[in-house]
């Protein structure tokens, strides 16, 4: 199996023979190592092949024992192998794992082609009426959806369920859903806290299906919340902490538990958490109610003084008395909800004899009434007050109630901006699904319309009713409704009339509005004419303002030739358009005169041409000719040549030609450009024929070619002998800087040796020199 190289020790000396034996030994070791590596790979392949055939055998056995679902529950029943049955069983397994049959189109669950493609095909066959009734019934029994909705809601996918399982595992392990920032269940995977925030956003945008909402809510995720906490506290643990707080209240008479309470350290932390949840709006209303019943203070300051909570309440009661003149604090006092509850608790404690004599004396000094009032008049809540204000607004504009059918926010904003903002908030709460159904019904009764985020329209900028009233006033004043395009009292009225005509042509005008417009003699047949606008910068006021800016520019820079790219105050554009309007005759005589008064140049190109011509005339007077050197006057030299080219193309005007002829210009090319001394011209020398380099000569005669190649080999060999005598070795690389041709020759010998094309005589010569192949 292993090849041993031929030993040439007898020909190359003892030292060469020992080197060759070492080389042969290393070659054997290398080949043995490669064989061992190949043998390991071959054994691994045999193991994998055995596993593959074992898996194939298990799959064939599994096909013979399928599970038939009955009423959505799978039971083991031996069946004959059938392709449809196999895919149906695969769909049942998918539902047991992911909870639905909404298989993604490219999802391969067990076999190929993908299960998603098979599900899509079943829907297509059902829609075409080609699916058997028995198969339709069996698919329906497991909750298969033949007509998936086209709403932009997300679907239960493999990725979604994977993230849901990670969240469930986190709750099972930690007992809550407070996922840390940047927490990744799988290294390199998605952040679980960001996935929770995305589910909340989809829920608020109404893009989360009902079945996914139920799964998340059953897990305890608060989809209506913002930020942390992510989930609800479990009822069992909350009730236990609430029970501990109740005991604290019975013992100390208040619920202001310090954050570090030695008897129960977790209670202080829990109380602080309830205050935080209340501020974020994430605390359940029933829990707020239960905490309020025992006088819980939701807005306690973190750096409160060390006085007792009862004394704190007394100081708050004194402040209330100073502001209102009495101490009859209502239970639902908006500014301090806990104070109203504390007042009620003091009356109950007095009736049960739980207040000390000192506490009773302090309250009596304040004029406190200890009588328990079962039916006390409650102030109107804020929502009720705003609702009644809205009703008053509807009554004020009752003449349009039949036509509008809703509360127009444009009129409401002008009449009562505060209530208009309140109505907008109610609509936003409706879209976020946080507005109760009773309030929705009451608002709808007074004409407030609710639309979902996907279907609501952009509100109009102007009020139709206000414009209609303005049109009635115009008619009573002028006797007609022919509103001019420029109507200073109400400039938008003309455009509103044009809009009504456009809506009439497109049949977008409602019957009620059409009837109102016909009643005042509105003419829908007229064609609206848009008001004519002056060209840019031609408005008198605008023109005068820009002339003043141009005068300021002239004072600063000495002329009015503002570059067109001068963007400050659009002055460059103004100068450009003035020249353009002057050429097209759109400037009035007064405007032309006004611009000439400030020496405005209407034709800057002619001015530049005249200045160049003056420079050319002065050069002629100074030098006596038109031979302008390029090195000294590059701009004037190029301009002169341009005039010669324009003369040849006959593009010079008559005045320009006469002016150039008047200074003695003859339209003849001048001397060539001055030669740059740094750039030396190319020398045109006759090429000297060279002999081809060694190794590239081609002989036509085969005998001469063989003789030439032998001579070339001997010459390079002599070079190697000389190099051995000089340096002691002939290990010449391919890129040999001292003699590149010798490096290429040595490389050619190594290649010939590997291909077994090197003769025995030449191989012996090279080995004698110690040449390394």
PDB file of N, CA, C and O in Angstrom, residues 393-462:
ATOM      1  N   UNK A 393     -74.185  71.377  24.968  1.00  0.00           N
ATOM      2  CA  UNK A 393     -73.713  71.807  23.646  1.00  0.00           C
ATOM      3  C   UNK A 393     -74.660  71.318  22.552  1.00  0.00           C
ATOM      4  O   UNK A 393     -74.974  72.049  21.605  1.00  0.00           O
ATOM      5  N   UNK A 394     -75.145  70.096  22.682  1.00  0.00           N
ATOM      6  CA  UNK A 394     -76.081  69.564  21.683  1.00  0.00           C
ATOM      7  C   UNK A 394     -77.380  70.371  21.682  1.00  0.00           C
ATOM      8  O   UNK A 394     -77.955  70.650  20.628  1.00  0.00           O
ATOM      9  N   UNK A 395     -77.833  70.745  22.853  1.00  0.00           N
ATOM     10  CA  UNK A 395     -79.066  71.539  22.919  1.00  0.00           C
ATOM     11  C   UNK A 395     -78.859  72.927  22.328  1.00  0.00           C
ATOM     12  O   UNK A 395     -79.750  73.496  21.696  1.00  0.00           O
ATOM     13  N   UNK A 396     -77.643  73.475  22.486  1.00  0.00           N
ATOM     14  CA  UNK A 396     -77.362  74.800  21.945  1.00  0.00           C
ATOM     15  C   UNK A 396     -77.362  74.789  20.421  1.00  0.00           C
ATOM     16  O   UNK A 396     -77.750  75.758  19.772  1.00  0.00           O
ATOM     17  N   UNK A 397     -76.898  73.704  19.833  1.00  0.00           N
ATOM     18  CA  UNK A 397     -76.871  73.575  18.375  1.00  0.00           C
ATOM     19  C   UNK A 397     -77.920  72.566  17.914  1.00  0.00           C
ATOM     20  O   UNK A 397     -77.696  71.756  17.033  1.00  0.00           O
ATOM     21  N   UNK A 398     -79.107  72.630  18.497  1.00  0.00           N
ATOM     22  CA  UNK A 398     -80.160  71.654  18.207  1.00  0.00           C
ATOM     23  C   UNK A 398     -80.727  71.768  16.818  1.00  0.00           C
ATOM     24  O   UNK A 398     -81.295  70.811  16.292  1.00  0.00           O
ATOM     25  N   UNK A 399     -80.599  72.922  16.167  1.00  0.00           N
ATOM     26  CA  UNK A 399     -81.187  73.073  14.838  1.00  0.00           C
ATOM     27  C   UNK A 399     -80.474  72.202  13.810  1.00  0.00           C
ATOM     28  O   UNK A 399     -81.004  71.924  12.736  1.00  0.00           O
ATOM     29  N   UNK A 400     -79.279  71.778  14.093  1.00  0.00           N
ATOM     30  CA  UNK A 400     -78.558  70.907  13.168  1.00  0.00           C
ATOM     31  C   UNK A 400     -78.574  69.450  13.623  1.00  0.00           C
ATOM     32  O   UNK A 400     -77.936  68.624  13.008  1.00  0.00           O
ATOM     33  N   UNK A 401     -79.269  69.162  14.732  1.00  0.00           N
ATOM     34  CA  UNK A 401     -79.222  67.802  15.263  1.00  0.00           C
ATOM     35  C   UNK A 401     -79.774  66.794  14.265  1.00  0.00           C
ATOM     36  O   UNK A 401     -79.225  65.717  14.073  1.00  0.00           O
ATOM     37  N   UNK A 402     -80.848  67.141  13.597  1.00  0.00           N
ATOM     38  CA  UNK A 402     -81.464  66.203  12.655  1.00  0.00           C
ATOM     39  C   UNK A 402     -80.558  65.966  11.450  1.00  0.00           C
ATOM     40  O   UNK A 402     -80.519  64.887  10.877  1.00  0.00           O
ATOM     41  N   UNK A 403     -79.818  66.977  11.069  1.00  0.00           N
ATOM     42  CA  UNK A 403     -78.978  66.852   9.875  1.00  0.00           C
ATOM     43  C   UNK A 403     -77.646  66.173  10.190  1.00  0.00           C
ATOM     44  O   UNK A 403     -77.131  65.403   9.396  1.00  0.00           O
ATOM     45  N   UNK A 404     -77.072  66.511  11.341  1.00  0.00           N
ATOM     46  CA  UNK A 404     -75.744  65.994  11.630  1.00  0.00           C
ATOM     47  C   UNK A 404     -75.785  64.576  12.149  1.00  0.00           C
ATOM     48  O   UNK A 404     -75.085  63.705  11.657  1.00  0.00           O
ATOM     49  N   UNK A 405     -76.607  64.363  13.175  1.00  0.00           N
ATOM     50  CA  UNK A 405     -76.669  63.039  13.788  1.00  0.00           C
ATOM     51  C   UNK A 405     -75.465  62.740  14.653  1.00  0.00           C
ATOM     52  O   UNK A 405     -75.304  61.655  15.152  1.00  0.00           O
ATOM     53  N   UNK A 406     -74.556  63.684  14.855  1.00  0.00           N
ATOM     54  CA  UNK A 406     -73.412  63.459  15.741  1.00  0.00           C
ATOM     55  C   UNK A 406     -72.938  64.791  16.287  1.00  0.00           C
ATOM     56  O   UNK A 406     -73.444  65.838  15.934  1.00  0.00           O
ATOM     57  N   UNK A 407     -71.941  64.727  17.154  1.00  0.00           N
ATOM     58  CA  UNK A 407     -71.389  65.935  17.754  1.00  0.00           C
ATOM     59  C   UNK A 407     -70.227  66.399  16.898  1.00  0.00           C
ATOM     60  O   UNK A 407     -69.207  65.707  16.812  1.00  0.00           O
ATOM     61  N   UNK A 408     -70.361  67.529  16.219  1.00  0.00           N
ATOM     62  CA  UNK A 408     -69.312  68.016  15.346  1.00  0.00           C
ATOM     63  C   UNK A 408     -68.188  68.598  16.185  1.00  0.00           C
ATOM     64  O   UNK A 408     -68.380  69.542  16.937  1.00  0.00           O
ATOM     65  N   UNK A 409     -66.983  68.027  16.047  1.00  0.00           N
ATOM     66  CA  UNK A 409     -65.869  68.438  16.887  1.00  0.00           C
ATOM     67  C   UNK A 409     -65.336  69.809  16.507  1.00  0.00           C
ATOM     68  O   UNK A 409     -64.731  70.486  17.336  1.00  0.00           O
ATOM     69  N   UNK A 410     -65.533  70.231  15.240  1.00  0.00           N
ATOM     70  CA  UNK A 410     -65.028  71.544  14.837  1.00  0.00           C
ATOM     71  C   UNK A 410     -65.780  72.646  15.570  1.00  0.00           C
ATOM     72  O   UNK A 410     -65.189  73.572  16.126  1.00  0.00           O
ATOM     73  N   UNK A 411     -67.127  72.546  15.583  1.00  0.00           N
ATOM     74  CA  UNK A 411     -67.937  73.534  16.306  1.00  0.00           C
ATOM     75  C   UNK A 411     -67.681  73.418  17.802  1.00  0.00           C
ATOM     76  O   UNK A 411     -67.591  74.422  18.520  1.00  0.00           O
ATOM     77  N   UNK A 412     -67.549  72.188  18.285  1.00  0.00           N
ATOM     78  CA  UNK A 412     -67.331  71.980  19.714  1.00  0.00           C
ATOM     79  C   UNK A 412     -65.987  72.544  20.154  1.00  0.00           C
ATOM     80  O   UNK A 412     -65.858  73.090  21.250  1.00  0.00           O
ATOM     81  N   UNK A 413     -64.962  72.424  19.312  1.00  0.00           N
ATOM     82  CA  UNK A 413     -63.646  72.948  19.651  1.00  0.00           C
ATOM     83  C   UNK A 413     -63.684  74.459  19.776  1.00  0.00           C
ATOM     84  O   UNK A 413     -63.021  75.049  20.640  1.00  0.00           O
ATOM     85  N   UNK A 414     -64.450  75.112  18.890  1.00  0.00           N
ATOM     86  CA  UNK A 414     -64.552  76.566  18.970  1.00  0.00           C
ATOM     87  C   UNK A 414     -65.384  77.008  20.161  1.00  0.00           C
ATOM     88  O   UNK A 414     -65.113  78.038  20.780  1.00  0.00           O
ATOM     89  N   UNK A 415     -66.412  76.215  20.505  1.00  0.00           N
ATOM     90  CA  UNK A 415     -67.314  76.587  21.589  1.00  0.00           C
ATOM     91  C   UNK A 415     -66.731  76.225  22.956  1.00  0.00           C
ATOM     92  O   UNK A 415     -66.741  77.039  23.880  1.00  0.00           O
ATOM     93  N   UNK A 416     -66.211  74.991  23.070  1.00  0.00           N
ATOM     94  CA  UNK A 416     -65.714  74.509  24.353  1.00  0.00           C
ATOM     95  C   UNK A 416     -64.551  73.551  24.099  1.00  0.00           C
ATOM     96  O   UNK A 416     -64.737  72.341  23.956  1.00  0.00           O
ATOM     97  N   UNK A 417     -63.327  74.074  23.995  1.00  0.00           N
ATOM     98  CA  UNK A 417     -62.176  73.197  23.666  1.00  0.00           C
ATOM     99  C   UNK A 417     -61.960  72.089  24.685  1.00  0.00           C
ATOM    100  O   UNK A 417     -61.537  70.988  24.324  1.00  0.00           O
ATOM    101  N   UNK A 418     -62.261  72.364  25.961  1.00  0.00           N
ATOM    102  CA  UNK A 418     -62.032  71.357  26.990  1.00  0.00           C
ATOM    103  C   UNK A 418     -62.917  70.135  26.766  1.00  0.00           C
ATOM    104  O   UNK A 418     -62.455  68.983  26.843  1.00  0.00           O
ATOM    105  N   UNK A 419     -64.191  70.362  26.446  1.00  0.00           N
ATOM    106  CA  UNK A 419     -65.098  69.232  26.213  1.00  0.00           C
ATOM    107  C   UNK A 419     -64.750  68.528  24.911  1.00  0.00           C
ATOM    108  O   UNK A 419     -64.890  67.303  24.795  1.00  0.00           O
ATOM    109  N   UNK A 420     -64.278  69.295  23.907  1.00  0.00           N
ATOM    110  CA  UNK A 420     -63.868  68.669  22.645  1.00  0.00           C
ATOM    111  C   UNK A 420     -62.701  67.710  22.871  1.00  0.00           C
ATOM    112  O   UNK A 420     -62.681  66.587  22.331  1.00  0.00           O
ATOM    113  N   UNK A 421     -61.744  68.120  23.686  1.00  0.00           N
ATOM    114  CA  UNK A 421     -60.633  67.215  24.005  1.00  0.00           C
ATOM    115  C   UNK A 421     -61.125  66.001  24.784  1.00  0.00           C
ATOM    116  O   UNK A 421     -60.628  64.884  24.605  1.00  0.00           O
ATOM    117  N   UNK A 422     -62.100  66.216  25.649  1.00  0.00           N
ATOM    118  CA  UNK A 422     -62.663  65.088  26.416  1.00  0.00           C
ATOM    119  C   UNK A 422     -63.329  64.075  25.492  1.00  0.00           C
ATOM    120  O   UNK A 422     -63.181  62.864  25.664  1.00  0.00           O
ATOM    121  N   UNK A 423     -64.071  64.562  24.465  1.00  0.00           N
ATOM    122  CA  UNK A 423     -64.718  63.655  23.504  1.00  0.00           C
ATOM    123  C   UNK A 423     -63.660  62.871  22.727  1.00  0.00           C
ATOM    124  O   UNK A 423     -63.807  61.671  22.468  1.00  0.00           O
ATOM    125  N   UNK A 424     -62.564  63.543  22.360  1.00  0.00           N
ATOM    126  CA  UNK A 424     -61.488  62.841  21.642  1.00  0.00           C
ATOM    127  C   UNK A 424     -60.892  61.740  22.504  1.00  0.00           C
ATOM    128  O   UNK A 424     -60.565  60.657  22.004  1.00  0.00           O
ATOM    129  N   UNK A 425     -60.750  62.023  23.802  1.00  0.00           N
ATOM    130  CA  UNK A 425     -60.213  60.992  24.696  1.00  0.00           C
ATOM    131  C   UNK A 425     -61.149  59.798  24.797  1.00  0.00           C
ATOM    132  O   UNK A 425     -60.700  58.643  24.831  1.00  0.00           O
ATOM    133  N   UNK A 426     -62.449  60.064  24.818  1.00  0.00           N
ATOM    134  CA  UNK A 426     -63.399  58.942  24.881  1.00  0.00           C
ATOM    135  C   UNK A 426     -63.285  58.069  23.645  1.00  0.00           C
ATOM    136  O   UNK A 426     -63.364  56.842  23.712  1.00  0.00           O
ATOM    137  N   UNK A 427     -63.085  58.697  22.482  1.00  0.00           N
ATOM    138  CA  UNK A 427     -62.930  57.916  21.251  1.00  0.00           C
ATOM    139  C   UNK A 427     -61.636  57.111  21.277  1.00  0.00           C
ATOM    140  O   UNK A 427     -61.594  55.978  20.794  1.00  0.00           O
ATOM    141  N   UNK A 428     -60.592  57.705  21.855  1.00  0.00           N
ATOM    142  CA  UNK A 428     -59.347  56.950  21.958  1.00  0.00           C
ATOM    143  C   UNK A 428     -59.497  55.780  22.925  1.00  0.00           C
ATOM    144  O   UNK A 428     -58.992  54.683  22.670  1.00  0.00           O
ATOM    145  N   UNK A 429     -60.198  56.016  24.035  1.00  0.00           N
ATOM    146  CA  UNK A 429     -60.440  54.904  24.967  1.00  0.00           C
ATOM    147  C   UNK A 429     -61.272  53.806  24.307  1.00  0.00           C
ATOM    148  O   UNK A 429     -61.078  52.609  24.578  1.00  0.00           O
ATOM    149  N   UNK A 430     -62.181  54.197  23.425  1.00  0.00           N
ATOM    150  CA  UNK A 430     -62.994  53.195  22.712  1.00  0.00           C
ATOM    151  C   UNK A 430     -62.109  52.337  21.811  1.00  0.00           C
ATOM    152  O   UNK A 430     -62.255  51.116  21.761  1.00  0.00           O
ATOM    153  N   UNK A 431     -61.168  52.994  21.096  1.00  0.00           N
ATOM    154  CA  UNK A 431     -60.279  52.229  20.216  1.00  0.00           C
ATOM    155  C   UNK A 431     -59.351  51.325  21.015  1.00  0.00           C
ATOM    156  O   UNK A 431     -58.990  50.243  20.564  1.00  0.00           O
ATOM    157  N   UNK A 432     -58.949  51.786  22.226  1.00  0.00           N
ATOM    158  CA  UNK A 432     -58.080  50.964  23.071  1.00  0.00           C
ATOM    159  C   UNK A 432     -58.845  49.924  23.878  1.00  0.00           C
ATOM    160  O   UNK A 432     -58.235  49.184  24.660  1.00  0.00           O
ATOM    161  N   UNK A 433     -60.193  49.911  23.708  1.00  0.00           N
ATOM    162  CA  UNK A 433     -61.053  48.946  24.402  1.00  0.00           C
ATOM    163  C   UNK A 433     -60.985  49.093  25.918  1.00  0.00           C
ATOM    164  O   UNK A 433     -61.026  48.117  26.675  1.00  0.00           O
ATOM    165  N   UNK A 434     -60.879  50.347  26.375  1.00  0.00           N
ATOM    166  CA  UNK A 434     -60.864  50.622  27.813  1.00  0.00           C
ATOM    167  C   UNK A 434     -62.085  51.418  28.238  1.00  0.00           C
ATOM    168  O   UNK A 434     -62.157  51.827  29.410  1.00  0.00           O
ATOM    169  N   UNK A 435     -63.015  51.680  27.343  1.00  0.00           N
ATOM    170  CA  UNK A 435     -64.227  52.428  27.660  1.00  0.00           C
ATOM    171  C   UNK A 435     -65.356  51.440  27.897  1.00  0.00           C
ATOM    172  O   UNK A 435     -65.605  50.540  27.079  1.00  0.00           O
ATOM    173  N   UNK A 436     -66.048  51.605  29.039  1.00  0.00           N
ATOM    174  CA  UNK A 436     -67.119  50.665  29.390  1.00  0.00           C
ATOM    175  C   UNK A 436     -68.284  50.775  28.403  1.00  0.00           C
ATOM    176  O   UNK A 436     -68.505  51.823  27.789  1.00  0.00           O
ATOM    177  N   UNK A 437     -69.042  49.680  28.282  1.00  0.00           N
ATOM    178  CA  UNK A 437     -70.146  49.646  27.329  1.00  0.00           C
ATOM    179  C   UNK A 437     -71.255  50.614  27.717  1.00  0.00           C
ATOM    180  O   UNK A 437     -71.916  51.202  26.849  1.00  0.00           O
ATOM    181  N   UNK A 438     -71.461  50.815  29.023  1.00  0.00           N
ATOM    182  CA  UNK A 438     -72.515  51.746  29.443  1.00  0.00           C
ATOM    183  C   UNK A 438     -72.208  53.167  29.006  1.00  0.00           C
ATOM    184  O   UNK A 438     -73.087  53.895  28.528  1.00  0.00           O
ATOM    185  N   UNK A 439     -70.946  53.563  29.132  1.00  0.00           N
ATOM    186  CA  UNK A 439     -70.568  54.901  28.682  1.00  0.00           C
ATOM    187  C   UNK A 439     -70.626  55.018  27.170  1.00  0.00           C
ATOM    188  O   UNK A 439     -70.972  56.066  26.626  1.00  0.00           O
ATOM    189  N   UNK A 440     -70.275  53.955  26.457  1.00  0.00           N
ATOM    190  CA  UNK A 440     -70.380  53.979  24.994  1.00  0.00           C
ATOM    191  C   UNK A 440     -71.825  54.198  24.567  1.00  0.00           C
ATOM    192  O   UNK A 440     -72.115  55.021  23.679  1.00  0.00           O
ATOM    193  N   UNK A 441     -72.743  53.495  25.219  1.00  0.00           N
ATOM    194  CA  UNK A 441     -74.161  53.647  24.863  1.00  0.00           C
ATOM    195  C   UNK A 441     -74.663  55.061  25.163  1.00  0.00           C
ATOM    196  O   UNK A 441     -75.411  55.641  24.364  1.00  0.00           O
ATOM    197  N   UNK A 442     -74.261  55.625  26.299  1.00  0.00           N
ATOM    198  CA  UNK A 442     -74.711  56.977  26.645  1.00  0.00           C
ATOM    199  C   UNK A 442     -74.163  58.019  25.675  1.00  0.00           C
ATOM    200  O   UNK A 442     -74.863  58.963  25.296  1.00  0.00           O
ATOM    201  N   UNK A 443     -72.917  57.840  25.253  1.00  0.00           N
ATOM    202  CA  UNK A 443     -72.340  58.785  24.297  1.00  0.00           C
ATOM    203  C   UNK A 443     -72.996  58.654  22.925  1.00  0.00           C
ATOM    204  O   UNK A 443     -73.192  59.643  22.218  1.00  0.00           O
ATOM    205  N   UNK A 444     -73.337  57.432  22.543  1.00  0.00           N
ATOM    206  CA  UNK A 444     -74.006  57.247  21.251  1.00  0.00           C
ATOM    207  C   UNK A 444     -75.400  57.859  21.251  1.00  0.00           C
ATOM    208  O   UNK A 444     -75.886  58.317  20.204  1.00  0.00           O
ATOM    209  N   UNK A 445     -76.046  57.876  22.409  1.00  0.00           N
ATOM    210  CA  UNK A 445     -77.387  58.461  22.479  1.00  0.00           C
ATOM    211  C   UNK A 445     -77.383  59.953  22.164  1.00  0.00           C
ATOM    212  O   UNK A 445     -78.343  60.483  21.605  1.00  0.00           O
ATOM    213  N   UNK A 446     -76.291  60.638  22.504  1.00  0.00           N
ATOM    214  CA  UNK A 446     -76.219  62.081  22.232  1.00  0.00           C
ATOM    215  C   UNK A 446     -75.535  62.374  20.910  1.00  0.00           C
ATOM    216  O   UNK A 446     -75.280  63.542  20.596  1.00  0.00           O
ATOM    217  N   UNK A 447     -75.222  61.331  20.123  1.00  0.00           N
ATOM    218  CA  UNK A 447     -74.734  61.545  18.771  1.00  0.00           C
ATOM    219  C   UNK A 447     -73.255  61.372  18.565  1.00  0.00           C
ATOM    220  O   UNK A 447     -72.751  61.661  17.475  1.00  0.00           O
ATOM    221  N   UNK A 448     -72.492  60.925  19.554  1.00  0.00           N
ATOM    222  CA  UNK A 448     -71.058  60.714  19.370  1.00  0.00           C
ATOM    223  C   UNK A 448     -70.861  59.419  18.586  1.00  0.00           C
ATOM    224  O   UNK A 448     -71.402  58.379  18.945  1.00  0.00           O
ATOM    225  N   UNK A 449     -70.110  59.505  17.488  1.00  0.00           N
ATOM    226  CA  UNK A 449     -69.856  58.334  16.643  1.00  0.00           C
ATOM    227  C   UNK A 449     -68.485  57.779  16.955  1.00  0.00           C
ATOM    228  O   UNK A 449     -67.534  58.522  17.188  1.00  0.00           O
ATOM    229  N   UNK A 450     -68.396  56.461  16.955  1.00  0.00           N
ATOM    230  CA  UNK A 450     -67.132  55.785  17.224  1.00  0.00           C
ATOM    231  C   UNK A 450     -66.736  55.004  15.978  1.00  0.00           C
ATOM    232  O   UNK A 450     -67.554  54.321  15.362  1.00  0.00           O
ATOM    233  N   UNK A 451     -65.463  55.114  15.649  1.00  0.00           N
ATOM    234  CA  UNK A 451     -64.929  54.377  14.514  1.00  0.00           C
ATOM    235  C   UNK A 451     -63.640  53.730  14.937  1.00  0.00           C
ATOM    236  O   UNK A 451     -62.878  54.278  15.740  1.00  0.00           O
ATOM    237  N   UNK A 452     -63.375  52.547  14.349  1.00  0.00           N
ATOM    238  CA  UNK A 452     -62.144  51.850  14.652  1.00  0.00           C
ATOM    239  C   UNK A 452     -60.976  52.567  14.005  1.00  0.00           C
ATOM    240  O   UNK A 452     -61.135  53.372  13.099  1.00  0.00           O
ATOM    241  N   UNK A 453     -59.773  52.203  14.472  1.00  0.00           N
ATOM    242  CA  UNK A 453     -58.582  52.885  13.962  1.00  0.00           C
ATOM    243  C   UNK A 453     -58.385  52.655  12.472  1.00  0.00           C
ATOM    244  O   UNK A 453     -57.851  53.485  11.763  1.00  0.00           O
ATOM    245  N   UNK A 454     -58.842  51.481  11.943  1.00  0.00           N
ATOM    246  CA  UNK A 454     -58.611  51.182  10.535  1.00  0.00           C
ATOM    247  C   UNK A 454     -59.640  51.830   9.627  1.00  0.00           C
ATOM    248  O   UNK A 454     -59.424  51.950   8.439  1.00  0.00           O
ATOM    249  N   UNK A 455     -60.804  52.225  10.174  1.00  0.00           N
ATOM    250  CA  UNK A 455     -61.872  52.725   9.317  1.00  0.00           C
ATOM    251  C   UNK A 455     -62.173  54.193   9.524  1.00  0.00           C
ATOM    252  O   UNK A 455     -62.968  54.752   8.780  1.00  0.00           O
ATOM    253  N   UNK A 456     -61.575  54.830  10.548  1.00  0.00           N
ATOM    254  CA  UNK A 456     -61.935  56.220  10.786  1.00  0.00           C
ATOM    255  C   UNK A 456     -61.363  57.114   9.689  1.00  0.00           C
ATOM    256  O   UNK A 456     -60.277  56.862   9.164  1.00  0.00           O
ATOM    257  N   UNK A 457     -62.052  58.149   9.354  1.00  0.00           N
ATOM    258  CA  UNK A 457     -61.670  59.048   8.287  1.00  0.00           C
ATOM    259  C   UNK A 457     -60.969  60.266   8.858  1.00  0.00           C
ATOM    260  O   UNK A 457     -61.104  60.603  10.020  1.00  0.00           O
ATOM    261  N   UNK A 458     -60.237  60.925   7.978  1.00  0.00           N
ATOM    262  CA  UNK A 458     -59.555  62.149   8.384  1.00  0.00           C
ATOM    263  C   UNK A 458     -60.588  63.247   8.520  1.00  0.00           C
ATOM    264  O   UNK A 458     -61.376  63.482   7.600  1.00  0.00           O
ATOM    265  N   UNK A 459     -60.677  63.927   9.659  1.00  0.00           N
ATOM    266  CA  UNK A 459     -61.708  64.956   9.822  1.00  0.00           C
ATOM    267  C   UNK A 459     -61.469  66.137   8.908  1.00  0.00           C
ATOM    268  O   UNK A 459     -60.341  66.439   8.529  1.00  0.00           O
ATOM    269  N   UNK A 460     -62.559  66.806   8.547  1.00  0.00           N
ATOM    270  CA  UNK A 460     -62.469  67.987   7.693  1.00  0.00           C
ATOM    271  C   UNK A 460     -61.867  69.133   8.496  1.00  0.00           C
ATOM    272  O   UNK A 460     -62.032  69.231   9.700  1.00  0.00           O
ATOM    273  N   UNK A 461     -61.200  70.040   7.791  1.00  0.00           N
ATOM    274  CA  UNK A 461     -60.620  71.195   8.459  1.00  0.00           C
ATOM    275  C   UNK A 461     -61.684  72.233   8.781  1.00  0.00           C
ATOM    276  O   UNK A 461     -61.554  72.986   9.736  1.00  0.00           O
ATOM    277  N   UNK A 462     -62.706  72.351   7.945  1.00  0.00           N
ATOM    278  CA  UNK A 462     -63.744  73.355   8.138  1.00  0.00           C
ATOM    279  C   UNK A 462     -65.055  72.685   8.497  1.00  0.00           C
ATOM    280  O   UNK A 462     -65.311  71.538   8.146  1.00  0.00           O
TER     281      UNK A 462
END
